[in-house]
């Protein structure tokens, strides 16, 4: 048996923003500027992708006050007296904000191997941002060779199960070999 960590081992380790889906009256630039302001203060690996996207698009990051990292969930911070949250379903669920109507969009992104994150204020979702880490070109062949040697190949990742399954299948790791 061989167990690989996903990020940087099976993937390039350089996630990129793939989708920005503004919700309601919010626009893509607004969603990205607030998310980038929050992520500029974060140490999470996906934060770099958000900040790099803002720079590439020549946008400005929002100025954040009262920043707080919420381990395993996301981040929060204030912009001009309004508190914003950026993170996973667990974080948004703790706020009591309804996300069921967005589940189909989130699921579609995750089934494509993307990590989908939600940006909200205290009342509503402003947008969904998806980030993906491309698989190294050598990964599928390496996994195939290991299997031909009789090894069981497993992947460890902190991603949600749908994203994990999609990436594992792209890499040639069968879903029965996946462990969260």
mmCIF file of C-alpha atoms in Angstrom:
data_model
loop_
_atom_site.group_PDB
_atom_site.id
_atom_site.type_symbol
_atom_site.label_atom_id
_atom_site.label_comp_id
_atom_site.label_asym_id
_atom_site.label_seq_id
_atom_site.Cartn_x
_atom_site.Cartn_y
_atom_site.Cartn_z
ATOM 1 C CA UNK A 1 0.000 0.000 0.000
ATOM 2 C CA UNK A 2 1.157 3.534 -0.764
ATOM 3 C CA UNK A 3 -0.536 6.689 0.518
ATOM 4 C CA UNK A 4 -0.006 10.093 -1.097
ATOM 5 C CA UNK A 5 -0.895 13.550 0.124
ATOM 6 C CA UNK A 6 -2.751 15.289 -2.707
ATOM 7 C CA UNK A 7 -1.557 18.900 -2.697
ATOM 8 C CA UNK A 8 1.899 19.346 -4.155
ATOM 9 C CA UNK A 9 2.486 15.606 -4.452
ATOM 10 C CA UNK A 10 -0.155 14.411 -6.895
ATOM 11 C CA UNK A 11 -1.082 17.954 -7.944
ATOM 12 C CA UNK A 12 1.086 20.924 -8.899
ATOM 13 C CA UNK A 13 0.518 22.567 -5.518
ATOM 14 C CA UNK A 14 -0.355 25.879 -7.170
ATOM 15 C CA UNK A 15 -4.136 26.289 -7.051
ATOM 16 C CA UNK A 16 -5.855 28.726 -9.408
ATOM 17 C CA UNK A 17 -9.230 30.468 -9.373
ATOM 18 C CA UNK A 18 -11.397 28.722 -11.947
ATOM 19 C CA UNK A 19 -14.863 30.189 -11.339
ATOM 20 C CA UNK A 20 -16.368 33.316 -9.782
ATOM 21 C CA UNK A 21 -20.155 33.147 -9.464
ATOM 22 C CA UNK A 22 -21.684 36.343 -8.064
ATOM 23 C CA UNK A 23 -25.089 35.866 -6.427
ATOM 24 C CA UNK A 24 -27.983 38.335 -6.579
ATOM 25 C CA UNK A 25 -27.071 41.961 -7.193
ATOM 26 C CA UNK A 26 -23.377 41.471 -6.454
ATOM 27 C CA UNK A 27 -20.814 41.540 -9.251
ATOM 28 C CA UNK A 28 -17.702 39.463 -9.863
ATOM 29 C CA UNK A 29 -15.251 42.285 -9.049
ATOM 30 C CA UNK A 30 -16.961 43.062 -5.732
ATOM 31 C CA UNK A 31 -16.928 39.391 -4.716
ATOM 32 C CA UNK A 32 -13.249 38.985 -5.613
ATOM 33 C CA UNK A 33 -12.103 42.246 -3.983
ATOM 34 C CA UNK A 34 -13.700 41.340 -0.639
ATOM 35 C CA UNK A 35 -12.500 37.713 -0.787
ATOM 36 C CA UNK A 36 -8.966 38.837 -1.684
ATOM 37 C CA UNK A 37 -8.920 41.335 1.179
ATOM 38 C CA UNK A 38 -9.828 38.536 3.574
ATOM 39 C CA UNK A 39 -7.434 36.035 2.043
ATOM 40 C CA UNK A 40 -4.519 38.506 2.008
ATOM 41 C CA UNK A 41 -4.399 38.021 5.784
ATOM 42 C CA UNK A 42 -4.904 34.255 5.659
ATOM 43 C CA UNK A 43 -2.268 31.517 5.771
ATOM 44 C CA UNK A 44 -4.460 28.972 3.967
ATOM 45 C CA UNK A 45 -2.934 27.456 0.788
ATOM 46 C CA UNK A 46 -5.904 28.577 -1.328
ATOM 47 C CA UNK A 47 -5.434 32.200 -0.235
ATOM 48 C CA UNK A 48 -2.513 32.647 -2.621
ATOM 49 C CA UNK A 49 -4.709 31.695 -5.603
ATOM 50 C CA UNK A 50 -7.305 34.326 -4.672
ATOM 51 C CA UNK A 51 -4.667 37.042 -4.210
ATOM 52 C CA UNK A 52 -2.866 36.114 -7.441
ATOM 53 C CA UNK A 53 -6.172 36.300 -9.357
ATOM 54 C CA UNK A 54 -6.853 39.835 -8.069
ATOM 55 C CA UNK A 55 -3.379 40.922 -9.131
ATOM 56 C CA UNK A 56 -3.731 39.349 -12.600
ATOM 57 C CA UNK A 57 -7.109 41.047 -13.089
ATOM 58 C CA UNK A 58 -5.726 44.435 -11.883
ATOM 59 C CA UNK A 59 -8.329 44.667 -9.126
ATOM 60 C CA UNK A 60 -7.853 46.073 -5.620
ATOM 61 C CA UNK A 61 -8.250 44.072 -2.429
ATOM 62 C CA UNK A 62 -10.706 45.416 0.117
ATOM 63 C CA UNK A 63 -9.162 46.829 3.287
ATOM 64 C CA UNK A 64 -9.998 44.434 6.125
ATOM 65 C CA UNK A 65 -10.328 45.219 9.834
ATOM 66 C CA UNK A 66 -10.855 42.732 12.681
ATOM 67 C CA UNK A 67 -9.558 39.769 10.666
ATOM 68 C CA UNK A 68 -10.053 36.339 12.193
ATOM 69 C CA UNK A 69 -9.032 32.941 10.845
ATOM 70 C CA UNK A 70 -11.500 30.192 11.716
ATOM 71 C CA UNK A 71 -9.477 26.962 11.411
ATOM 72 C CA UNK A 72 -11.089 24.305 9.236
ATOM 73 C CA UNK A 73 -13.848 26.683 8.197
ATOM 74 C CA UNK A 74 -12.585 29.957 6.692
ATOM 75 C CA UNK A 75 -12.056 33.579 7.647
ATOM 76 C CA UNK A 76 -13.998 36.657 8.715
ATOM 77 C CA UNK A 77 -13.286 40.365 8.660
ATOM 78 C CA UNK A 78 -14.861 43.791 8.403
ATOM 79 C CA UNK A 79 -14.974 46.170 5.432
ATOM 80 C CA UNK A 80 -16.378 49.644 6.157
ATOM 81 C CA UNK A 81 -18.225 48.347 9.217
ATOM 82 C CA UNK A 82 -19.746 45.301 7.469
ATOM 83 C CA UNK A 83 -18.632 41.831 8.572
ATOM 84 C CA UNK A 84 -17.889 39.337 5.801
ATOM 85 C CA UNK A 85 -17.207 35.595 5.937
ATOM 86 C CA UNK A 86 -15.357 33.509 3.354
ATOM 87 C CA UNK A 87 -15.109 29.754 3.635
ATOM 88 C CA UNK A 88 -16.776 26.388 3.421
ATOM 89 C CA UNK A 89 -20.358 25.248 4.033
ATOM 90 C CA UNK A 90 -19.560 24.534 7.686
ATOM 91 C CA UNK A 91 -18.645 28.164 8.311
ATOM 92 C CA UNK A 92 -21.678 29.538 6.521
ATOM 93 C CA UNK A 93 -23.905 26.980 8.264
ATOM 94 C CA UNK A 94 -22.848 28.357 11.658
ATOM 95 C CA UNK A 95 -24.211 31.754 10.578
ATOM 96 C CA UNK A 96 -27.670 30.396 9.821
ATOM 97 C CA UNK A 97 -27.498 31.558 6.193
ATOM 98 C CA UNK A 98 -29.509 29.397 3.802
ATOM 99 C CA UNK A 99 -27.308 27.788 1.129
ATOM 100 C CA UNK A 100 -29.559 24.935 -0.057
ATOM 101 C CA UNK A 101 -30.543 26.880 -3.189
ATOM 102 C CA UNK A 102 -26.848 27.042 -4.116
ATOM 103 C CA UNK A 103 -26.177 23.358 -3.505
ATOM 104 C CA UNK A 104 -26.527 22.398 -7.184
ATOM 105 C CA UNK A 105 -23.912 24.977 -8.228
ATOM 106 C CA UNK A 106 -21.557 23.961 -5.420
ATOM 107 C CA UNK A 107 -21.950 20.260 -6.223
ATOM 108 C CA UNK A 108 -21.251 20.821 -9.936
ATOM 109 C CA UNK A 109 -17.998 22.655 -9.140
ATOM 110 C CA UNK A 110 -16.912 19.994 -6.654
ATOM 111 C CA UNK A 111 -17.673 17.184 -9.089
ATOM 112 C CA UNK A 112 -15.246 18.915 -11.477
ATOM 113 C CA UNK A 113 -12.510 18.590 -8.824
ATOM 114 C CA UNK A 114 -12.759 22.185 -7.638
ATOM 115 C CA UNK A 115 -12.900 23.521 -4.096
ATOM 116 C CA UNK A 116 -15.935 25.816 -3.858
ATOM 117 C CA UNK A 117 -15.989 28.556 -1.203
ATOM 118 C CA UNK A 118 -18.751 30.944 -0.209
ATOM 119 C CA UNK A 119 -18.503 34.691 0.457
ATOM 120 C CA UNK A 120 -21.265 36.092 2.672
ATOM 121 C CA UNK A 121 -22.112 38.995 4.867
ATOM 122 C CA UNK A 122 -24.143 38.286 8.013
ATOM 123 C CA UNK A 123 -27.371 37.908 6.002
ATOM 124 C CA UNK A 124 -26.776 36.474 2.524
ATOM 125 C CA UNK A 125 -24.368 34.809 0.118
ATOM 126 C CA UNK A 126 -22.593 37.286 -2.147
ATOM 127 C CA UNK A 127 -20.835 34.738 -4.324
ATOM 128 C CA UNK A 128 -19.124 31.420 -4.861
ATOM 129 C CA UNK A 129 -15.445 31.193 -5.757
ATOM 130 C CA UNK A 130 -13.976 27.905 -6.990
ATOM 131 C CA UNK A 131 -10.287 27.036 -6.927
ATOM 132 C CA UNK A 132 -8.546 23.998 -8.410
ATOM 133 C CA UNK A 133 -5.073 22.538 -8.217
ATOM 134 C CA UNK A 134 -4.086 20.910 -11.516
ATOM 135 C CA UNK A 135 -2.869 17.331 -11.489
ATOM 136 C CA UNK A 136 0.808 16.884 -12.381
ATOM 137 C CA UNK A 137 1.221 15.451 -15.870
ATOM 138 C CA UNK A 138 3.249 12.542 -14.442
ATOM 139 C CA UNK A 139 0.696 11.541 -11.793
ATOM 140 C CA UNK A 140 -1.618 9.207 -13.782
ATOM 141 C CA UNK A 141 1.294 7.225 -15.266
ATOM 142 C CA UNK A 142 2.994 6.934 -11.865
ATOM 143 C CA UNK A 143 -0.197 5.650 -10.245
ATOM 144 C CA UNK A 144 -0.730 3.155 -13.081
ATOM 145 C CA UNK A 145 2.852 1.890 -12.672
ATOM 146 C CA UNK A 146 2.396 1.490 -8.909
ATOM 147 C CA UNK A 147 -0.809 -0.475 -9.452
ATOM 148 C CA UNK A 148 0.947 -2.747 -11.957
ATOM 149 C CA UNK A 149 3.481 -3.434 -9.194
ATOM 150 C CA UNK A 150 0.576 -4.734 -7.085
ATOM 151 C CA UNK A 151 0.367 -1.729 -4.742
ATOM 152 C CA UNK A 152 -2.900 -0.288 -3.454
ATOM 153 C CA UNK A 153 -2.833 3.489 -3.968
ATOM 154 C CA UNK A 154 -4.578 5.870 -1.563
ATOM 155 C CA UNK A 155 -4.834 9.649 -1.410
ATOM 156 C CA UNK A 156 -5.148 11.861 1.665
ATOM 157 C CA UNK A 157 -6.657 15.321 1.366
ATOM 158 C CA UNK A 158 -8.597 17.867 3.377
ATOM 159 C CA UNK A 159 -10.979 18.508 0.470
ATOM 160 C CA UNK A 160 -14.653 17.654 0.697
ATOM 161 C CA UNK A 161 -15.663 14.192 -0.515
ATOM 162 C CA UNK A 162 -17.039 15.240 -3.944
ATOM 163 C CA UNK A 163 -13.853 17.146 -4.831
ATOM 164 C CA UNK A 164 -11.754 14.302 -3.453
ATOM 165 C CA UNK A 165 -13.539 11.698 -5.587
ATOM 166 C CA UNK A 166 -13.258 13.806 -8.752
ATOM 167 C CA UNK A 167 -9.524 14.371 -8.311
ATOM 168 C CA UNK A 168 -8.839 10.757 -7.375
ATOM 169 C CA UNK A 169 -10.617 9.523 -10.495
ATOM 170 C CA UNK A 170 -8.635 11.972 -12.663
ATOM 171 C CA UNK A 171 -5.447 10.603 -11.133
ATOM 172 C CA UNK A 172 -6.411 6.970 -11.658
ATOM 173 C CA UNK A 173 -7.222 6.203 -8.017
ATOM 174 C CA UNK A 174 -10.501 4.283 -7.816
ATOM 175 C CA UNK A 175 -13.126 5.714 -5.498
ATOM 176 C CA UNK A 176 -13.019 2.649 -3.243
ATOM 177 C CA UNK A 177 -9.411 3.598 -2.407
ATOM 178 C CA UNK A 178 -10.295 7.069 -1.184
ATOM 179 C CA UNK A 179 -10.251 7.957 2.487
ATOM 180 C CA UNK A 180 -11.163 11.388 3.858
#
